Amino acid sequence: MAKINGNEIRPGYVIEHDGGLWVAVKTNTVKPGKGGAYTQAELKNLINGTKLNERFRSAETVERIHLDLKDFSFLYEQGDQLVFMDTESYEQLELDKEFVGERSAFLQDGMKVTVQLYEEKPIGINLPDQVTLAITEADPVVRGQTAASSYKPAVLENGLRVLVPPFIEAGERIIVDTNEITYLRRAG
């Protein structure tokens, strides 16, 4: 662990604050006309997801936490548990489906994920930013619709719904953003 000054906090940094682990989502340095400069940071709790806006003066110090990042491979789903395998030691790790959240629908056999560990305890998981999936259902295009509202609902092979352009039809493969759960483009 390393102490850093409050004005050195950057987005993506994990800090210990008020007895919890927080990741800086956004930071903004403010230099008011009167008084000293400070950093306004939007923090997100790594354990329960709550958000907090906090001011840090340059004279304040905070503990910067370094998380261990380990690569795992998704093996299978077993009830409410998702089973992953460490790609180096081949040890298995079971995580609750809730821990991964709705993005667990994007997990595919053998998919590489990165698990964030703090003191050997998993506190976060990163999936690939994009996945390729087939469309199982797509609404027909309604003639006379304006271009502005031309996106139509479609169902992916994993059961999730996304909005797609009118030229996309059932059976086609598309690339989906796993963070925003949105259509990006046709798979080439």
PDB file of C-alpha atoms in Angstrom:
ATOM      1  CA  MET A   1       0.000   0.000   0.000  1.00  0.00           C
ATOM      2  CA  ALA A   2       1.223   3.479  -0.778  1.00  0.00           C
ATOM      3  CA  LYS A   3       0.183   6.841   0.608  1.00  0.00           C
ATOM      4  CA  ILE A   4      -0.649   9.439  -2.027  1.00  0.00           C
ATOM      5  CA  ASN A   5      -1.740  13.061  -1.732  1.00  0.00           C
ATOM      6  CA  GLY A   6      -5.398  13.894  -2.283  1.00  0.00           C
ATOM      7  CA  ASN A   7      -4.596  15.820  -5.479  1.00  0.00           C
ATOM      8  CA  GLU A   8      -2.934  12.722  -7.034  1.00  0.00           C
ATOM      9  CA  ILE A   9      -6.145  10.658  -7.186  1.00  0.00           C
ATOM     10  CA  ARG A  10      -6.966   9.684 -10.785  1.00  0.00           C
ATOM     11  CA  PRO A  11      -9.858   7.732 -12.330  1.00  0.00           C
ATOM     12  CA  GLY A  12      -9.308   3.985 -11.863  1.00  0.00           C
ATOM     13  CA  TYR A  13      -7.283   4.370  -8.649  1.00  0.00           C
ATOM     14  CA  VAL A  14      -8.495   2.216  -5.774  1.00  0.00           C
ATOM     15  CA  ILE A  15      -8.201   3.926  -2.386  1.00  0.00           C
ATOM     16  CA  GLU A  16      -9.033   3.129   1.208  1.00  0.00           C
ATOM     17  CA  HIS A  17     -11.395   5.781   2.577  1.00  0.00           C
ATOM     18  CA  ASP A  18     -13.660   5.746   5.659  1.00  0.00           C
ATOM     19  CA  GLY A  19     -12.782   2.091   6.267  1.00  0.00           C
ATOM     20  CA  GLY A  20     -13.914   0.937   2.797  1.00  0.00           C
ATOM     21  CA  LEU A  21     -12.402   0.254  -0.611  1.00  0.00           C
ATOM     22  CA  TRP A  22     -13.378   2.820  -3.257  1.00  0.00           C
ATOM     23  CA  VAL A  23     -12.514   3.211  -6.921  1.00  0.00           C
ATOM     24  CA  ALA A  24     -12.258   6.734  -8.351  1.00  0.00           C
ATOM     25  CA  VAL A  25     -14.763   7.006 -11.216  1.00  0.00           C
ATOM     26  CA  LYS A  26     -14.233  10.695 -12.052  1.00  0.00           C
ATOM     27  CA  THR A  27     -11.881  13.315 -10.684  1.00  0.00           C
ATOM     28  CA  ASN A  28     -11.796  17.067 -11.155  1.00  0.00           C
ATOM     29  CA  THR A  29      -9.192  19.488  -9.822  1.00  0.00           C
ATOM     30  CA  VAL A  30     -10.790  22.684  -8.544  1.00  0.00           C
ATOM     31  CA  LYS A  31      -8.794  25.883  -7.957  1.00  0.00           C
ATOM     32  CA  PRO A  32     -11.100  28.347  -6.242  1.00  0.00           C
ATOM     33  CA  GLY A  33     -10.244  32.063  -6.128  1.00  0.00           C
ATOM     34  CA  LYS A  34      -9.982  31.861  -2.346  1.00  0.00           C
ATOM     35  CA  GLY A  35      -8.363  29.015  -0.445  1.00  0.00           C
ATOM     36  CA  GLY A  36      -6.315  26.063  -1.627  1.00  0.00           C
ATOM     37  CA  ALA A  37      -6.926  23.786  -4.574  1.00  0.00           C
ATOM     38  CA  TYR A  38      -8.661  20.461  -4.047  1.00  0.00           C
ATOM     39  CA  THR A  39      -9.655  17.390  -6.022  1.00  0.00           C
ATOM     40  CA  GLN A  40     -13.368  16.584  -6.296  1.00  0.00           C
ATOM     41  CA  ALA A  41     -13.633  12.810  -6.703  1.00  0.00           C
ATOM     42  CA  GLU A  42     -16.626  10.624  -7.526  1.00  0.00           C
ATOM     43  CA  LEU A  43     -15.974   7.343  -5.720  1.00  0.00           C
ATOM     44  CA  LYS A  44     -17.705   3.974  -6.073  1.00  0.00           C
ATOM     45  CA  ASN A  45     -17.561   1.402  -3.284  1.00  0.00           C
ATOM     46  CA  LEU A  46     -16.025  -1.832  -4.599  1.00  0.00           C
ATOM     47  CA  ILE A  47     -17.980  -4.042  -2.214  1.00  0.00           C
ATOM     48  CA  ASN A  48     -21.563  -2.723  -2.316  1.00  0.00           C
ATOM     49  CA  GLY A  49     -21.503  -0.333  -5.311  1.00  0.00           C
ATOM     50  CA  THR A  50     -22.628   2.809  -3.448  1.00  0.00           C
ATOM     51  CA  LYS A  51     -21.370   6.133  -4.801  1.00  0.00           C
ATOM     52  CA  LEU A  52     -19.880   9.063  -2.933  1.00  0.00           C
ATOM     53  CA  ASN A  53     -18.621  12.522  -3.886  1.00  0.00           C
ATOM     54  CA  GLU A  54     -15.660  13.584  -1.793  1.00  0.00           C
ATOM     55  CA  ARG A  55     -13.227  16.510  -1.676  1.00  0.00           C
ATOM     56  CA  PHE A  56      -9.552  15.831  -1.105  1.00  0.00           C
ATOM     57  CA  ARG A  57      -7.149  18.692  -0.328  1.00  0.00           C
ATOM     58  CA  SER A  58      -3.582  18.337  -1.586  1.00  0.00           C
ATOM     59  CA  ALA A  59      -2.314  18.186   2.018  1.00  0.00           C
ATOM     60  CA  GLU A  60      -4.522  15.146   2.811  1.00  0.00           C
ATOM     61  CA  THR A  61      -3.091  11.697   2.213  1.00  0.00           C
ATOM     62  CA  VAL A  62      -5.018   8.578   1.281  1.00  0.00           C
ATOM     63  CA  GLU A  63      -3.959   4.950   1.050  1.00  0.00           C
ATOM     64  CA  ARG A  64      -3.772   3.756  -2.570  1.00  0.00           C
ATOM     65  CA  ILE A  65      -4.597   0.063  -2.819  1.00  0.00           C
ATOM     66  CA  HIS A  66      -3.015  -2.106  -5.473  1.00  0.00           C
ATOM     67  CA  LEU A  67      -5.293  -4.915  -6.548  1.00  0.00           C
ATOM     68  CA  ASP A  68      -3.980  -8.188  -7.858  1.00  0.00           C
ATOM     69  CA  LEU A  69      -5.309  -8.920 -11.339  1.00  0.00           C
ATOM     70  CA  LYS A  70      -5.513 -12.579 -12.298  1.00  0.00           C
ATOM     71  CA  ASP A  71      -6.640 -14.130 -15.549  1.00  0.00           C
ATOM     72  CA  PHE A  72      -9.318 -16.778 -15.308  1.00  0.00           C
ATOM     73  CA  SER A  73     -11.161 -18.841 -17.881  1.00  0.00           C
ATOM     74  CA  PHE A  74     -14.936 -19.366 -17.570  1.00  0.00           C
ATOM     75  CA  LEU A  75     -15.764 -23.083 -17.255  1.00  0.00           C
ATOM     76  CA  TYR A  76     -19.466 -23.532 -16.487  1.00  0.00           C
ATOM     77  CA  GLU A  77     -22.514 -22.441 -14.522  1.00  0.00           C
ATOM     78  CA  GLN A  78     -23.652 -24.581 -11.600  1.00  0.00           C
ATOM     79  CA  GLY A  79     -26.895 -23.375  -9.999  1.00  0.00           C
ATOM     80  CA  ASP A  80     -26.249 -19.848  -8.678  1.00  0.00           C
ATOM     81  CA  GLN A  81     -22.484 -20.321  -8.958  1.00  0.00           C
ATOM     82  CA  LEU A  82     -20.186 -19.505 -11.855  1.00  0.00           C
ATOM     83  CA  VAL A  83     -17.037 -21.632 -12.007  1.00  0.00           C
ATOM     84  CA  PHE A  84     -13.777 -20.143 -13.304  1.00  0.00           C
ATOM     85  CA  MET A  85     -10.294 -21.647 -13.644  1.00  0.00           C
ATOM     86  CA  ASP A  86      -7.037 -19.815 -12.902  1.00  0.00           C
ATOM     87  CA  THR A  87      -5.135 -19.910 -16.222  1.00  0.00           C
ATOM     88  CA  GLU A  88      -1.776 -20.336 -14.430  1.00  0.00           C
ATOM     89  CA  SER A  89      -2.403 -22.637 -11.448  1.00  0.00           C
ATOM     90  CA  TYR A  90      -5.542 -24.362 -12.862  1.00  0.00           C
ATOM     91  CA  GLU A  91      -7.261 -23.856  -9.476  1.00  0.00           C
ATOM     92  CA  GLN A  92     -10.996 -23.329  -9.652  1.00  0.00           C
ATOM     93  CA  LEU A  93     -12.831 -20.282  -8.302  1.00  0.00           C
ATOM     94  CA  GLU A  94     -16.582 -20.174  -7.695  1.00  0.00           C
ATOM     95  CA  LEU A  95     -18.364 -16.812  -7.745  1.00  0.00           C
ATOM     96  CA  ASP A  96     -22.020 -16.027  -7.069  1.00  0.00           C
ATOM     97  CA  LYS A  97     -23.976 -15.084 -10.174  1.00  0.00           C
ATOM     98  CA  GLU A  98     -25.014 -11.890  -8.337  1.00  0.00           C
ATOM     99  CA  PHE A  99     -21.319 -10.941  -7.982  1.00  0.00           C
ATOM    100  CA  VAL A 100     -21.007 -10.739 -11.774  1.00  0.00           C
ATOM    101  CA  GLY A 101     -24.502  -9.249 -12.196  1.00  0.00           C
ATOM    102  CA  GLU A 102     -26.537  -9.154 -15.414  1.00  0.00           C
ATOM    103  CA  ARG A 103     -23.310  -9.259 -17.451  1.00  0.00           C
ATOM    104  CA  SER A 104     -23.001 -12.958 -16.499  1.00  0.00           C
ATOM    105  CA  ALA A 105     -25.289 -13.625 -19.490  1.00  0.00           C
ATOM    106  CA  PHE A 106     -22.309 -12.781 -21.738  1.00  0.00           C
ATOM    107  CA  LEU A 107     -20.083 -15.528 -20.310  1.00  0.00           C
ATOM    108  CA  GLN A 108     -19.182 -18.184 -22.886  1.00  0.00           C
ATOM    109  CA  ASP A 109     -17.231 -21.444 -22.516  1.00  0.00           C
ATOM    110  CA  GLY A 110     -13.521 -20.734 -22.208  1.00  0.00           C
ATOM    111  CA  MET A 111     -13.991 -16.937 -22.152  1.00  0.00           C
ATOM    112  CA  LYS A 112     -11.020 -15.135 -20.593  1.00  0.00           C
ATOM    113  CA  VAL A 113     -11.913 -12.788 -17.737  1.00  0.00           C
ATOM    114  CA  THR A 114      -9.795 -10.774 -15.304  1.00  0.00           C
ATOM    115  CA  VAL A 115     -10.649 -11.037 -11.611  1.00  0.00           C
ATOM    116  CA  GLN A 116      -9.581  -8.241  -9.260  1.00  0.00           C
ATOM    117  CA  LEU A 117      -8.348  -9.636  -5.950  1.00  0.00           C
ATOM    118  CA  TYR A 118      -7.683  -7.801  -2.693  1.00  0.00           C
ATOM    119  CA  GLU A 119      -5.872  -9.916  -0.112  1.00  0.00           C
ATOM    120  CA  GLU A 120      -6.764 -13.036  -2.161  1.00  0.00           C
ATOM    121  CA  LYS A 121     -10.497 -12.149  -2.012  1.00  0.00           C
ATOM    122  CA  PRO A 122     -12.303 -11.441  -5.328  1.00  0.00           C
ATOM    123  CA  ILE A 123     -13.803  -7.938  -5.363  1.00  0.00           C
ATOM    124  CA  GLY A 124     -14.376  -7.336  -9.071  1.00  0.00           C
ATOM    125  CA  ILE A 125     -14.449  -8.996 -12.475  1.00  0.00           C
ATOM    126  CA  ASN A 126     -13.745  -7.651 -15.955  1.00  0.00           C
ATOM    127  CA  LEU A 127     -15.284  -9.328 -18.978  1.00  0.00           C
ATOM    128  CA  PRO A 128     -14.106  -8.646 -22.531  1.00  0.00           C
ATOM    129  CA  ASP A 129     -15.548  -5.288 -23.665  1.00  0.00           C
ATOM    130  CA  GLN A 130     -17.175  -6.856 -26.731  1.00  0.00           C
ATOM    131  CA  VAL A 131     -18.691 -10.238 -27.542  1.00  0.00           C
ATOM    132  CA  THR A 132     -20.169 -11.693 -30.724  1.00  0.00           C
ATOM    133  CA  LEU A 133     -23.655 -13.186 -30.392  1.00  0.00           C
ATOM    134  CA  ALA A 134     -26.383 -14.436 -32.733  1.00  0.00           C
ATOM    135  CA  ILE A 135     -29.815 -12.835 -32.885  1.00  0.00           C
ATOM    136  CA  THR A 136     -32.622 -15.331 -32.233  1.00  0.00           C
ATOM    137  CA  GLU A 137     -35.565 -12.939 -32.698  1.00  0.00           C
ATOM    138  CA  ALA A 138     -35.870  -9.544 -34.404  1.00  0.00           C
ATOM    139  CA  ASP A 139     -39.037  -7.549 -34.952  1.00  0.00           C
ATOM    140  CA  PRO A 140     -39.924  -6.830 -38.586  1.00  0.00           C
ATOM    141  CA  VAL A 141     -39.299  -3.313 -39.855  1.00  0.00           C
ATOM    142  CA  VAL A 142     -42.350  -1.048 -39.763  1.00  0.00           C
ATOM    143  CA  ARG A 143     -42.658   0.863 -43.037  1.00  0.00           C
ATOM    144  CA  GLY A 144     -42.806   4.627 -42.772  1.00  0.00           C
ATOM    145  CA  GLN A 145     -40.872   4.771 -39.522  1.00  0.00           C
ATOM    146  CA  THR A 146     -38.623   7.792 -39.273  1.00  0.00           C
ATOM    147  CA  ALA A 147     -34.869   7.301 -39.303  1.00  0.00           C
ATOM    148  CA  ALA A 148     -34.511   8.766 -35.806  1.00  0.00           C
ATOM    149  CA  SER A 149     -36.528   5.985 -34.188  1.00  0.00           C
ATOM    150  CA  SER A 150     -35.536   3.212 -36.544  1.00  0.00           C
ATOM    151  CA  TYR A 151     -33.853   0.945 -33.993  1.00  0.00           C
ATOM    152  CA  LYS A 152     -35.926  -2.143 -33.246  1.00  0.00           C
ATOM    153  CA  PRO A 153     -35.839  -4.655 -30.366  1.00  0.00           C
ATOM    154  CA  ALA A 154     -34.056  -7.972 -30.831  1.00  0.00           C
ATOM    155  CA  VAL A 155     -33.360 -10.970 -28.595  1.00  0.00           C
ATOM    156  CA  LEU A 156     -29.828 -12.386 -28.384  1.00  0.00           C
ATOM    157  CA  GLU A 157     -28.969 -16.078 -28.068  1.00  0.00           C
ATOM    158  CA  ASN A 158     -28.213 -15.494 -24.359  1.00  0.00           C
ATOM    159  CA  GLY A 159     -31.747 -14.160 -23.757  1.00  0.00           C
ATOM    160  CA  LEU A 160     -30.829 -10.473 -23.399  1.00  0.00           C
ATOM    161  CA  ARG A 161     -32.692  -7.816 -25.366  1.00  0.00           C
ATOM    162  CA  VAL A 162     -30.913  -5.070 -27.319  1.00  0.00           C
ATOM    163  CA  LEU A 163     -31.935  -2.439 -29.841  1.00  0.00           C
ATOM    164  CA  VAL A 164     -30.575  -3.013 -33.349  1.00  0.00           C
ATOM    165  CA  PRO A 165     -30.782  -1.145 -36.691  1.00  0.00           C
ATOM    166  CA  PRO A 166     -33.619  -2.176 -39.031  1.00  0.00           C
ATOM    167  CA  PHE A 167     -31.351  -4.103 -41.448  1.00  0.00           C
ATOM    168  CA  ILE A 168     -30.396  -6.670 -38.766  1.00  0.00           C
ATOM    169  CA  GLU A 169     -32.437  -9.876 -38.933  1.00  0.00           C
ATOM    170  CA  ALA A 170     -32.800 -13.065 -36.902  1.00  0.00           C
ATOM    171  CA  GLY A 171     -29.888 -15.458 -37.425  1.00  0.00           C
ATOM    172  CA  GLU A 172     -27.304 -12.705 -37.949  1.00  0.00           C
ATOM    173  CA  ARG A 173     -24.307 -12.355 -35.641  1.00  0.00           C
ATOM    174  CA  ILE A 174     -23.621  -8.976 -34.060  1.00  0.00           C
ATOM    175  CA  ILE A 175     -20.978  -7.495 -31.764  1.00  0.00           C
ATOM    176  CA  VAL A 176     -22.355  -6.278 -28.418  1.00  0.00           C
ATOM    177  CA  ASP A 177     -20.770  -3.961 -25.834  1.00  0.00           C
ATOM    178  CA  THR A 178     -20.777  -5.935 -22.542  1.00  0.00           C
ATOM    179  CA  ASN A 179     -20.537  -2.803 -20.372  1.00  0.00           C
ATOM    180  CA  GLU A 180     -23.444  -0.854 -21.872  1.00  0.00           C
ATOM    181  CA  ILE A 181     -25.311  -3.931 -23.208  1.00  0.00           C
ATOM    182  CA  THR A 182     -25.759  -2.243 -26.581  1.00  0.00           C
ATOM    183  CA  TYR A 183     -25.406  -3.133 -30.279  1.00  0.00           C
ATOM    184  CA  LEU A 184     -22.079  -2.000 -31.782  1.00  0.00           C
ATOM    185  CA  ARG A 185     -21.936  -3.474 -35.308  1.00  0.00           C
ATOM    186  CA  ARG A 186     -22.449  -6.544 -37.465  1.00  0.00           C
ATOM    187  CA  ALA A 187     -19.936  -9.323 -36.936  1.00  0.00           C
ATOM    188  CA  GLY A 188     -17.702  -9.496 -40.013  1.00  0.00           C
TER     189      GLY A 188
END
